[in-house]
Amino acid sequence: MSSLEFRDISKIFPGVRALDRISFQANGGEVVAMLGENGAGKSTLLKILNGDYKADGGQYLLDGEEKHFRSPLEAIEAGISIIYQERQFVPYLSVAENIFMEDIPVNRLGFIDFRELNRKAQEIIDVFQIPIRAETQIRDLSVAHQQMVEIMKAYRRNPKVIAFDEPTASLSDAEIDTLFTIIRKLKEQGIIILYVSHRMKEIFRITDQVVVIKDGRFVAQLATKDTTESELIKLMVGRDLGNVYGELDRNTQMGDVILEVKHLRNPWVHDVSFQLHRGEILGFAGLVGAGRTETMRAIFGADAWKEGEILLDNQSVHFRSPREAIRAGIGLATEDRKDQGIFAIRSVMDNINVASMEKVSKGQWLVPSKERETALEAIQDFRIKTPDEEKHIGELSGGNQQKVILARWLAADPKVLILDEPTKGIDVGAKAEIYQMACDLAKRGIGVIVISSELPEIIGLSDRILVMHNGRITGELNPKETTEAEILGYAMKETQ
């Protein structure tokens, strides 16, 4: 039986001790969860295992043999496959080319054998039961299907160890069921499975052991069947969070209509109409592909539309670009944080100020003192964990990146702020902070739209819920009176 052991693994970045003598063991045939708040060190540990980072202390052993991978390729050759939270693919290549990236079949002349490549890839796709073709370019797939291709790539390598870092963040319930079926098959084959997720239901559904990490230190390793959700949360955050939604300081003074959408249509959105009030948190629920994100992109000027009307402050608007929408007072925190939400190689300061450059400028020139003052104020107000304002945002945890994005939009003084999956891949402690931040925005009179695939989140955070299916709104619900089952019913309902 295979085994993986971490012994006193430490990693130090400038100003941050990311890992402090982490030690635990994982065995083949078991699914071991790695649980902890954002910034606890889970992803750093996986990057050390994968050869992306070099540990500053300690060692790790695979099947009793000490390893020190100098690159991800060495890790792959040794049987290590890591599926990171943020996708790793080449968008202009096909599904098949991405799955077989480092092992593409060639013919006798040394050219790519596309027929054999597509055949082998389609066999794997059929195992996953996903309705995509091997020849399709990755960029043409939905976010959910792109993530499934990442999993297929790892599955194809027949690894000794496979680690999943938030693999279900973009998947529907049906796709999650498929993924878990694959994980169980891997488990039966004796593969070592590490599983990072902030979704407690998944932890108790698929894992055998739970390793809790806090502030870069090992806290506990428990059998999943012998623990509870409340115990794990307390170990993660050091306190009992209680009823997160019940403790929110909400806005109780909703104003008049700030945004009205009338019969909006484009290829993905079909006759969508709704109103948003000042100080309201309006939740949008629905399954993957329901049209929620597409509706918001049309409002924000990121996607074109020709039919319908959008009114902002009772004035008809038709934004041709996100820049126009931002100038008019609409902000959008995108679902795809890595590719569309942050400038990964720029500083926290730059990412905060990018949507409100005129505030930190004099004429055509940026004023460094104003930039720094705005950034430091935001870092304090939003409790962003960073050594300083010059830190590259790509080096922060997902939760802290999301706080930077919220700080960015608040600095831009929006009238309407759209939050698309705002807690995707974020731990329970950071979620509670972001929920309160959304409530604080509403208390300022900002109209807030929240898209979320987590039904407890939609019910607990929203003042009103709209449900979409196939590009249409199929229901409007009162969160105080509805249930998850009722929302799902509308999410699968065909309108006449």
Short mmCIF file of C-alpha atoms in Angstrom, two decimals:
data_model
loop_
_atom_site.label_atom_id
_atom_site.label_comp_id
_atom_site.label_asym_id
_atom_site.label_seq_id
_atom_site.Cartn_x
_atom_site.Cartn_y
_atom_site.Cartn_z
CA MET A 1 0.00 0.00 0.00
CA SER A 2 1.37 3.42 -1.00
CA SER A 3 2.11 6.08 1.60
CA LEU A 4 2.94 9.78 1.66
CA GLU A 5 4.51 11.37 4.72
CA PHE A 6 5.32 15.00 5.50
CA ARG A 7 7.94 15.53 8.21
CA ASP A 8 8.43 19.01 9.70
CA ILE A 9 7.86 20.83 6.40
CA SER A 10 8.55 24.58 6.71
CA LYS A 11 8.36 27.39 4.17
CA ILE A 12 9.16 31.06 4.67
CA PHE A 13 8.29 33.89 2.29
CA PRO A 14 9.45 37.50 2.89
CA GLY A 15 7.57 38.62 5.97
CA VAL A 16 5.47 35.43 6.18
CA ARG A 17 6.06 31.99 7.70
CA ALA A 18 3.70 30.06 5.44
CA LEU A 19 4.41 26.60 6.90
CA ASP A 20 5.81 25.82 10.34
CA ARG A 21 6.96 22.18 10.73
CA ILE A 22 3.93 20.47 9.19
CA SER A 23 3.84 16.69 9.78
CA PHE A 24 1.21 14.10 8.85
CA GLN A 25 0.79 10.92 6.81
CA ALA A 26 -1.66 9.86 4.09
CA ASN A 27 -2.13 6.28 2.92
CA GLY A 28 -3.29 4.76 -0.35
CA GLY A 29 -6.93 3.79 -0.54
CA GLU A 30 -8.01 6.71 1.64
CA VAL A 31 -9.25 10.21 0.87
CA VAL A 32 -7.54 12.65 3.22
CA ALA A 33 -9.01 16.14 3.51
CA MET A 34 -6.73 19.12 4.11
CA LEU A 35 -8.84 21.70 5.91
CA GLY A 36 -8.00 25.22 7.01
CA GLU A 37 -8.74 28.88 6.47
CA ASN A 38 -7.44 30.68 3.39
CA GLY A 39 -3.78 31.40 4.02
CA ALA A 40 -3.42 28.43 6.37
CA GLY A 41 -0.80 26.90 4.07
CA LYS A 42 -2.66 24.12 2.27
CA SER A 43 -1.84 25.26 -1.27
CA THR A 44 1.75 26.05 -0.29
CA LEU A 45 2.17 22.49 0.96
CA LEU A 46 0.80 21.11 -2.32
CA LYS A 47 3.16 23.33 -4.32
CA ILE A 48 6.11 21.98 -2.35
CA LEU A 49 4.93 18.43 -3.06
CA ASN A 50 4.55 19.33 -6.74
CA GLY A 51 8.00 20.89 -7.12
CA ASP A 52 6.71 24.46 -7.58
CA TYR A 53 8.30 25.54 -4.30
CA LYS A 54 11.33 24.29 -2.41
CA ALA A 55 10.80 23.63 1.30
CA ASP A 56 13.01 25.62 3.68
CA GLY A 57 13.01 22.72 6.13
CA GLY A 58 11.76 19.17 6.60
CA GLN A 59 11.23 16.36 4.14
CA TYR A 60 8.51 14.36 2.43
CA LEU A 61 8.56 10.66 1.67
CA LEU A 62 6.70 8.73 -1.02
CA ASP A 63 6.46 5.02 -0.29
CA GLY A 64 9.13 5.49 2.37
CA GLU A 65 11.60 7.14 -0.03
CA GLU A 66 12.59 10.77 0.51
CA LYS A 67 11.77 13.03 -2.44
CA HIS A 68 12.77 16.56 -3.45
CA PHE A 69 11.17 17.47 -6.77
CA ARG A 70 12.83 20.37 -8.57
CA SER A 71 9.94 20.90 -10.98
CA PRO A 72 6.32 19.83 -11.58
CA LEU A 73 7.57 17.58 -14.41
CA GLU A 74 9.71 15.61 -11.97
CA ALA A 75 6.70 15.27 -9.68
CA ILE A 76 4.52 14.03 -12.54
CA GLU A 77 7.14 11.47 -13.55
CA ALA A 78 7.22 10.21 -9.95
CA GLY A 79 3.43 9.80 -9.91
CA ILE A 80 2.25 13.08 -8.38
CA SER A 81 -0.71 14.92 -9.92
CA ILE A 82 -2.04 18.17 -8.47
CA ILE A 83 -5.26 19.82 -9.58
CA TYR A 84 -5.06 23.38 -8.37
CA GLN A 85 -8.01 25.60 -7.52
CA GLU A 86 -7.11 27.85 -10.46
CA ARG A 87 -7.14 26.02 -13.77
CA GLN A 88 -3.92 25.17 -15.63
CA PHE A 89 -4.58 24.74 -19.34
CA VAL A 90 -3.76 26.12 -22.80
CA PRO A 91 -7.00 27.77 -23.99
CA TYR A 92 -6.26 27.66 -27.74
CA LEU A 93 -5.55 23.93 -27.78
CA SER A 94 -8.17 21.19 -27.90
CA VAL A 95 -9.49 19.15 -25.00
CA ALA A 96 -7.46 16.17 -26.25
CA GLU A 97 -4.24 18.18 -26.57
CA ASN A 98 -4.64 19.47 -23.02
CA ILE A 99 -5.34 16.03 -21.57
CA PHE A 100 -2.28 14.49 -23.26
CA MET A 101 -0.11 17.62 -23.08
CA GLU A 102 3.20 15.89 -22.25
CA ASP A 103 2.41 12.58 -23.98
CA ILE A 104 0.83 13.34 -27.35
CA PRO A 105 0.85 10.33 -29.73
CA VAL A 106 2.75 10.73 -32.98
CA ASN A 107 2.80 8.73 -36.22
CA ARG A 108 5.78 7.10 -37.95
CA LEU A 109 6.81 10.41 -39.49
CA GLY A 110 6.89 12.16 -36.12
CA PHE A 111 3.73 14.21 -36.70
CA ILE A 112 0.88 14.35 -34.20
CA ASP A 113 -1.54 11.47 -34.75
CA PHE A 114 -4.73 13.45 -34.20
CA ARG A 115 -7.01 10.49 -34.87
CA GLU A 116 -5.33 8.43 -32.13
CA LEU A 117 -5.09 11.45 -29.84
CA ASN A 118 -8.80 12.23 -30.12
CA ARG A 119 -9.77 8.57 -29.76
CA LYS A 120 -7.82 8.16 -26.53
CA ALA A 121 -9.10 11.45 -25.15
CA GLN A 122 -12.70 10.61 -26.02
CA GLU A 123 -12.40 7.34 -24.08
CA ILE A 124 -11.53 9.32 -20.95
CA ILE A 125 -14.28 11.86 -21.62
CA ASP A 126 -16.79 9.01 -21.90
CA VAL A 127 -15.67 7.64 -18.52
CA PHE A 128 -16.45 11.04 -17.01
CA GLN A 129 -19.79 11.17 -18.86
CA ILE A 130 -19.32 14.83 -19.81
CA PRO A 131 -21.06 16.13 -23.00
CA ILE A 132 -17.97 17.55 -24.71
CA ARG A 133 -15.86 16.45 -27.67
CA ALA A 134 -12.12 15.78 -27.74
CA GLU A 135 -11.64 18.18 -30.67
CA THR A 136 -13.23 21.19 -28.94
CA GLN A 137 -10.96 24.07 -27.96
CA ILE A 138 -10.72 24.54 -24.20
CA ARG A 139 -11.60 28.24 -24.46
CA ASP A 140 -15.01 27.31 -25.90
CA LEU A 141 -16.01 25.27 -22.83
CA SER A 142 -17.83 26.47 -19.74
CA VAL A 143 -15.82 27.07 -16.57
CA ALA A 144 -17.26 23.86 -15.14
CA HIS A 145 -16.21 21.76 -18.12
CA GLN A 146 -12.75 23.37 -18.17
CA GLN A 147 -12.32 22.24 -14.58
CA MET A 148 -13.43 18.71 -15.48
CA VAL A 149 -10.76 18.60 -18.21
CA GLU A 150 -8.16 19.41 -15.55
CA ILE A 151 -9.37 16.42 -13.58
CA MET A 152 -9.30 14.21 -16.68
CA LYS A 153 -5.69 15.27 -17.30
CA ALA A 154 -4.69 14.07 -13.82
CA TYR A 155 -6.79 10.91 -14.12
CA ARG A 156 -5.06 9.99 -17.38
CA ARG A 157 -1.63 9.91 -15.72
CA ASN A 158 -2.51 6.99 -13.40
CA PRO A 159 -0.78 8.69 -10.47
CA LYS A 160 0.34 7.34 -7.10
CA VAL A 161 -0.86 10.58 -5.49
CA ILE A 162 -3.59 12.88 -6.73
CA ALA A 163 -4.40 16.08 -4.88
CA PHE A 164 -7.56 18.08 -5.52
CA ASP A 165 -7.50 21.78 -4.56
CA GLU A 166 -11.13 22.96 -4.49
CA PRO A 167 -12.09 20.80 -7.51
CA THR A 168 -15.85 21.31 -7.22
CA ALA A 169 -15.92 25.10 -6.98
CA SER A 170 -17.27 25.42 -10.55
CA LEU A 171 -19.17 22.13 -10.84
CA SER A 172 -22.88 21.39 -10.74
CA ASP A 173 -24.31 18.75 -8.40
CA ALA A 174 -24.45 16.22 -11.25
CA GLU A 175 -20.82 16.93 -12.17
CA ILE A 176 -19.82 16.62 -8.51
CA ASP A 177 -21.49 13.21 -8.41
CA THR A 178 -19.44 12.18 -11.45
CA LEU A 179 -16.25 13.47 -9.85
CA PHE A 180 -16.91 11.57 -6.64
CA THR A 181 -17.53 8.41 -8.64
CA ILE A 182 -14.08 8.85 -10.20
CA ILE A 183 -12.50 9.56 -6.80
CA ARG A 184 -14.00 6.35 -5.40
CA LYS A 185 -12.50 4.44 -8.35
CA LEU A 186 -9.11 6.00 -7.64
CA LYS A 187 -9.49 5.07 -3.99
CA GLU A 188 -10.24 1.45 -4.91
CA GLN A 189 -7.02 1.41 -6.95
CA GLY A 190 -5.02 2.25 -3.81
CA ILE A 191 -4.13 5.77 -4.90
CA ILE A 192 -3.28 8.35 -2.23
CA ILE A 193 -5.89 11.13 -2.47
CA LEU A 194 -5.49 14.56 -0.86
CA TYR A 195 -8.64 16.67 -0.97
CA VAL A 196 -8.76 20.41 -0.23
CA SER A 197 -12.24 21.89 0.08
CA HIS A 198 -14.12 24.43 2.17
CA ARG A 199 -17.44 22.69 1.52
CA MET A 200 -18.18 20.73 4.68
CA LYS A 201 -20.81 18.54 3.05
CA GLU A 202 -18.18 17.28 0.62
CA ILE A 203 -15.71 16.58 3.42
CA PHE A 204 -18.18 14.30 5.19
CA ARG A 205 -19.37 12.73 1.95
CA ILE A 206 -16.09 11.71 0.32
CA THR A 207 -13.20 11.72 2.85
CA ASP A 208 -11.88 9.18 5.37
CA GLN A 209 -9.46 11.42 7.29
CA VAL A 210 -9.30 15.16 7.96
CA VAL A 211 -6.05 17.06 8.55
CA VAL A 212 -6.62 20.54 10.01
CA ILE A 213 -4.00 23.26 9.41
CA LYS A 214 -4.10 26.72 11.00
CA ASP A 215 -1.64 29.57 10.40
CA GLY A 216 0.83 27.18 8.77
CA ARG A 217 0.81 24.71 11.66
CA PHE A 218 -0.59 21.22 12.01
CA VAL A 219 -3.59 21.20 14.40
CA ALA A 220 -5.12 17.73 14.23
CA GLN A 221 -5.73 14.62 12.14
CA LEU A 222 -9.11 13.01 12.71
CA ALA A 223 -11.18 10.20 11.25
CA THR A 224 -14.02 11.90 9.40
CA LYS A 225 -16.61 9.57 10.90
CA ASP A 226 -15.48 10.52 14.41
CA THR A 227 -15.81 14.32 14.10
CA THR A 228 -18.46 16.96 13.40
CA GLU A 229 -18.74 20.08 11.29
CA SER A 230 -18.79 22.35 14.34
CA GLU A 231 -15.67 20.67 15.78
CA LEU A 232 -13.76 21.09 12.51
CA ILE A 233 -14.77 24.75 12.18
CA LYS A 234 -13.61 25.43 15.73
CA LEU A 235 -10.27 23.75 15.00
CA MET A 236 -9.90 25.79 11.80
CA VAL A 237 -10.74 29.26 13.09
CA GLY A 238 -10.07 28.87 16.81
CA ARG A 239 -13.61 29.78 17.78
CA ASP A 240 -17.22 28.72 17.33
CA LEU A 241 -18.74 30.76 14.50
CA GLY A 242 -22.29 30.00 15.56
CA ASN A 243 -25.06 31.10 13.18
CA VAL A 244 -23.13 33.16 10.63
CA TYR A 245 -26.20 34.55 8.86
CA GLY A 246 -28.15 35.26 12.04
CA GLU A 247 -25.32 37.41 13.38
CA LEU A 248 -24.98 39.66 10.32
CA ASP A 249 -25.50 43.39 10.86
CA ARG A 250 -27.93 43.94 8.00
CA ASN A 251 -29.35 46.98 6.28
CA THR A 252 -32.95 47.61 7.29
CA GLN A 253 -33.58 50.75 5.24
CA MET A 254 -34.01 49.83 1.58
CA GLY A 255 -34.42 52.73 -0.84
CA ASP A 256 -36.00 53.24 -4.22
CA VAL A 257 -35.14 51.36 -7.40
CA ILE A 258 -31.53 51.96 -8.47
CA LEU A 259 -31.35 49.42 -11.35
CA GLU A 260 -34.14 48.13 -13.56
CA VAL A 261 -33.75 45.57 -16.34
CA LYS A 262 -36.59 45.16 -18.84
CA HIS A 263 -36.90 42.22 -21.26
CA LEU A 264 -33.15 41.85 -21.77
CA ARG A 265 -32.17 39.46 -24.55
CA ASN A 266 -29.03 38.16 -26.21
CA PRO A 267 -27.99 34.64 -27.33
CA TRP A 268 -27.66 33.50 -23.69
CA VAL A 269 -30.33 35.60 -21.95
CA HIS A 270 -34.02 35.34 -22.81
CA ASP A 271 -36.44 38.09 -21.74
CA VAL A 272 -34.96 38.84 -18.30
CA SER A 273 -36.64 41.58 -16.23
CA PHE A 274 -36.02 42.60 -12.61
CA GLN A 275 -35.53 45.54 -10.24
CA LEU A 276 -32.81 46.23 -7.66
CA HIS A 277 -33.31 48.70 -4.81
CA ARG A 278 -30.76 50.87 -3.05
CA GLY A 279 -29.43 49.02 -0.02
CA GLU A 280 -30.81 45.66 -1.17
CA ILE A 281 -28.93 42.38 -1.47
CA LEU A 282 -30.59 40.60 -4.39
CA GLY A 283 -29.64 36.94 -4.72
CA PHE A 284 -29.52 35.09 -8.04
CA ALA A 285 -29.77 31.30 -7.79
CA GLY A 286 -29.68 28.64 -10.50
CA LEU A 287 -27.71 25.72 -11.84
CA VAL A 288 -24.51 26.01 -13.89
CA GLY A 289 -25.41 27.47 -17.29
CA ALA A 290 -28.66 29.05 -16.09
CA GLY A 291 -27.68 32.46 -17.49
CA ARG A 292 -26.96 34.34 -14.26
CA THR A 293 -23.40 35.33 -15.14
CA GLU A 294 -24.38 36.08 -18.73
CA THR A 295 -27.12 38.45 -17.55
CA MET A 296 -24.68 40.37 -15.38
CA ARG A 297 -22.03 40.53 -18.10
CA ALA A 298 -24.63 42.09 -20.43
CA ILE A 299 -25.56 44.69 -17.81
CA PHE A 300 -21.85 45.42 -17.21
CA GLY A 301 -21.12 45.94 -20.91
CA ALA A 302 -18.91 42.86 -21.21
CA ASP A 303 -21.37 41.09 -23.55
CA ALA A 304 -23.49 42.68 -26.26
CA TRP A 305 -27.28 42.84 -26.23
CA LYS A 306 -29.73 44.29 -28.73
CA GLU A 307 -33.18 43.84 -27.19
CA GLY A 308 -34.55 45.20 -23.94
CA GLU A 309 -33.73 48.16 -21.74
CA ILE A 310 -31.54 48.87 -18.72
CA LEU A 311 -32.26 51.82 -16.44
CA LEU A 312 -29.78 53.13 -13.87
CA ASP A 313 -31.22 55.85 -11.60
CA ASN A 314 -34.23 55.95 -13.95
CA GLN A 315 -31.97 56.80 -16.88
CA SER A 316 -31.78 54.44 -19.86
CA VAL A 317 -28.23 53.14 -20.36
CA HIS A 318 -26.54 50.81 -22.82
CA PHE A 319 -22.90 50.24 -21.93
CA ARG A 320 -20.62 49.26 -24.79
CA SER A 321 -17.78 48.30 -22.48
CA PRO A 322 -17.07 47.64 -18.79
CA ARG A 323 -15.24 50.98 -18.67
CA GLU A 324 -18.50 52.79 -19.45
CA ALA A 325 -20.32 50.78 -16.78
CA ILE A 326 -17.67 51.54 -14.15
CA ARG A 327 -17.82 55.26 -14.91
CA ALA A 328 -21.61 55.16 -14.52
CA GLY A 329 -21.33 53.44 -11.13
CA ILE A 330 -21.58 49.68 -11.74
CA GLY A 331 -18.96 47.23 -10.49
CA LEU A 332 -18.59 43.50 -11.17
CA ALA A 333 -16.52 41.09 -9.08
CA THR A 334 -16.23 38.20 -11.52
CA GLU A 335 -16.60 34.48 -10.83
CA ASP A 336 -13.22 33.76 -12.44
CA ARG A 337 -11.00 35.55 -9.94
CA LYS A 338 -7.67 34.48 -11.45
CA ASP A 339 -8.25 35.27 -15.13
CA GLN A 340 -10.76 38.13 -14.92
CA GLY A 341 -10.65 39.54 -11.39
CA ILE A 342 -7.03 40.23 -10.43
CA PHE A 343 -3.77 41.38 -12.00
CA ALA A 344 -1.72 38.58 -10.48
CA ILE A 345 1.75 40.05 -11.00
CA ARG A 346 0.76 43.52 -9.81
CA SER A 347 0.73 44.69 -6.22
CA VAL A 348 -2.16 44.76 -3.77
CA MET A 349 -2.01 48.57 -4.06
CA ASP A 350 -2.33 48.51 -7.85
CA ASN A 351 -5.23 46.05 -7.70
CA ILE A 352 -7.12 48.22 -5.22
CA ASN A 353 -6.67 51.44 -7.19
CA VAL A 354 -7.16 50.16 -10.73
CA ALA A 355 -10.91 50.99 -10.94
CA SER A 356 -10.56 54.51 -9.47
CA MET A 357 -7.34 55.87 -10.94
CA GLU A 358 -8.67 59.43 -11.12
CA LYS A 359 -8.81 59.52 -7.30
CA VAL A 360 -5.10 58.81 -6.97
CA SER A 361 -3.99 60.95 -9.90
CA LYS A 362 -3.25 64.57 -10.61
CA GLY A 363 -3.92 65.27 -14.23
CA GLN A 364 -2.41 62.39 -16.15
CA TRP A 365 0.06 61.45 -13.41
CA LEU A 366 -0.38 59.03 -10.55
CA VAL A 367 0.37 60.40 -7.08
CA PRO A 368 2.24 57.66 -5.15
CA SER A 369 1.28 59.07 -1.75
CA LYS A 370 -2.43 58.97 -2.65
CA GLU A 371 -2.09 55.44 -4.06
CA ARG A 372 -0.45 54.23 -0.87
CA GLU A 373 -2.89 56.04 1.41
CA THR A 374 -5.92 54.54 -0.35
CA ALA A 375 -4.38 51.06 -0.32
CA LEU A 376 -3.37 51.14 3.35
CA GLU A 377 -6.82 52.36 4.36
CA ALA A 378 -8.44 49.53 2.39
CA ILE A 379 -6.07 46.92 3.81
CA GLN A 380 -7.07 48.00 7.31
CA ASP A 381 -10.82 48.35 6.63
CA PHE A 382 -11.10 45.01 4.84
CA ARG A 383 -8.65 43.20 7.15
CA ILE A 384 -6.52 42.03 4.21
CA LYS A 385 -3.70 39.75 5.32
CA THR A 386 -0.62 40.95 3.46
CA PRO A 387 2.92 41.91 4.58
CA ASP A 388 2.52 45.28 2.85
CA GLU A 389 0.73 47.05 0.02
CA GLU A 390 3.51 46.16 -2.46
CA LYS A 391 2.94 42.40 -2.20
CA HIS A 392 1.87 40.77 -5.47
CA ILE A 393 -1.80 39.90 -5.15
CA GLY A 394 -1.19 36.54 -6.84
CA GLU A 395 0.76 35.47 -3.75
CA LEU A 396 -2.19 36.06 -1.39
CA SER A 397 -4.81 33.49 -0.45
CA GLY A 398 -8.09 33.37 -2.37
CA GLY A 399 -9.99 34.97 0.51
CA ASN A 400 -7.60 37.90 0.71
CA GLN A 401 -7.66 38.33 -3.06
CA GLN A 402 -11.45 38.56 -2.85
CA LYS A 403 -11.19 41.20 -0.12
CA VAL A 404 -8.87 43.23 -2.36
CA ILE A 405 -11.47 43.05 -5.15
CA LEU A 406 -14.22 44.27 -2.80
CA ALA A 407 -11.93 47.08 -1.62
CA ARG A 408 -11.31 48.01 -5.26
CA TRP A 409 -15.00 48.44 -5.98
CA LEU A 410 -15.73 50.32 -2.79
CA ALA A 411 -12.96 52.77 -3.71
CA ALA A 412 -14.77 53.33 -7.02
CA ASP A 413 -17.96 54.51 -5.22
CA PRO A 414 -20.40 52.21 -7.05
CA LYS A 415 -24.16 52.58 -7.12
CA VAL A 416 -24.53 48.89 -8.00
CA LEU A 417 -22.09 46.10 -7.17
CA ILE A 418 -22.44 42.62 -8.68
CA LEU A 419 -20.72 39.78 -6.78
CA ASP A 420 -20.48 36.62 -8.88
CA GLU A 421 -19.71 33.61 -6.62
CA PRO A 422 -18.00 35.90 -4.07
CA THR A 423 -17.04 33.09 -1.66
CA LYS A 424 -15.91 30.53 -4.22
CA GLY A 425 -12.93 28.64 -2.80
CA ILE A 426 -12.97 30.64 0.44
CA ASP A 427 -12.90 29.24 3.97
CA VAL A 428 -15.75 29.60 6.46
CA GLY A 429 -14.03 32.32 8.49
CA ALA A 430 -13.37 34.51 5.45
CA LYS A 431 -16.89 33.81 4.18
CA ALA A 432 -18.37 35.32 7.35
CA GLU A 433 -16.25 38.44 6.81
CA ILE A 434 -17.31 38.78 3.18
CA TYR A 435 -20.99 38.32 4.10
CA GLN A 436 -20.69 41.21 6.54
CA MET A 437 -18.85 43.30 3.96
CA ALA A 438 -21.75 42.77 1.54
CA CYS A 439 -24.17 43.89 4.27
CA ASP A 440 -22.00 46.94 4.98
CA LEU A 441 -22.10 47.87 1.29
CA ALA A 442 -25.90 47.63 1.36
CA LYS A 443 -26.00 49.84 4.47
CA ARG A 444 -24.15 52.49 2.44
CA GLY A 445 -27.07 52.47 -0.01
CA ILE A 446 -25.33 50.41 -2.68
CA GLY A 447 -27.52 47.94 -4.56
CA VAL A 448 -25.81 44.55 -4.26
CA ILE A 449 -26.43 41.56 -6.53
CA VAL A 450 -25.04 38.22 -5.35
CA ILE A 451 -24.78 35.17 -7.61
CA SER A 452 -24.11 31.97 -5.69
CA SER A 453 -24.41 28.25 -6.29
CA GLU A 454 -24.47 27.60 -2.53
CA LEU A 455 -28.14 27.60 -1.58
CA PRO A 456 -27.62 28.19 2.17
CA GLU A 457 -25.59 31.26 1.22
CA ILE A 458 -28.29 32.60 -1.10
CA ILE A 459 -30.99 32.05 1.53
CA GLY A 460 -28.92 33.39 4.42
CA LEU A 461 -27.54 36.51 2.74
CA SER A 462 -30.24 37.76 0.36
CA ASP A 463 -33.14 40.12 0.97
CA ARG A 464 -34.86 38.68 -2.10
CA ILE A 465 -34.07 35.74 -4.38
CA LEU A 466 -34.48 35.39 -8.14
CA VAL A 467 -34.03 31.93 -9.66
CA MET A 468 -32.92 31.39 -13.25
CA HIS A 469 -33.10 28.46 -15.63
CA ASN A 470 -32.03 28.35 -19.27
CA GLY A 471 -31.58 32.12 -19.55
CA ARG A 472 -34.91 33.02 -17.91
CA ILE A 473 -36.09 34.03 -14.45
CA THR A 474 -38.38 31.24 -13.27
CA GLY A 475 -39.17 32.40 -9.75
CA GLU A 476 -38.96 35.19 -7.16
CA LEU A 477 -38.76 34.02 -3.55
CA ASN A 478 -38.67 35.42 -0.03
CA PRO A 479 -35.57 33.96 1.71
CA LYS A 480 -37.41 33.92 5.05
CA GLU A 481 -40.07 31.62 3.65
CA THR A 482 -38.30 29.47 1.05
CA THR A 483 -36.28 26.26 1.21
CA GLU A 484 -33.39 24.76 -0.74
CA ALA A 485 -35.80 22.27 -2.28
CA GLU A 486 -38.09 25.03 -3.53
CA ILE A 487 -35.17 26.94 -5.07
CA LEU A 488 -33.97 23.79 -6.84
CA GLY A 489 -37.49 23.23 -8.15
CA TYR A 490 -37.47 26.65 -9.83
CA ALA A 491 -33.87 26.14 -10.97
CA MET A 492 -34.97 23.10 -12.98
CA LYS A 493 -38.29 24.56 -14.12
CA GLU A 494 -39.00 25.28 -17.75
CA THR A 495 -41.03 28.48 -18.37
CA GLN A 496 -43.80 28.53 -20.92
#
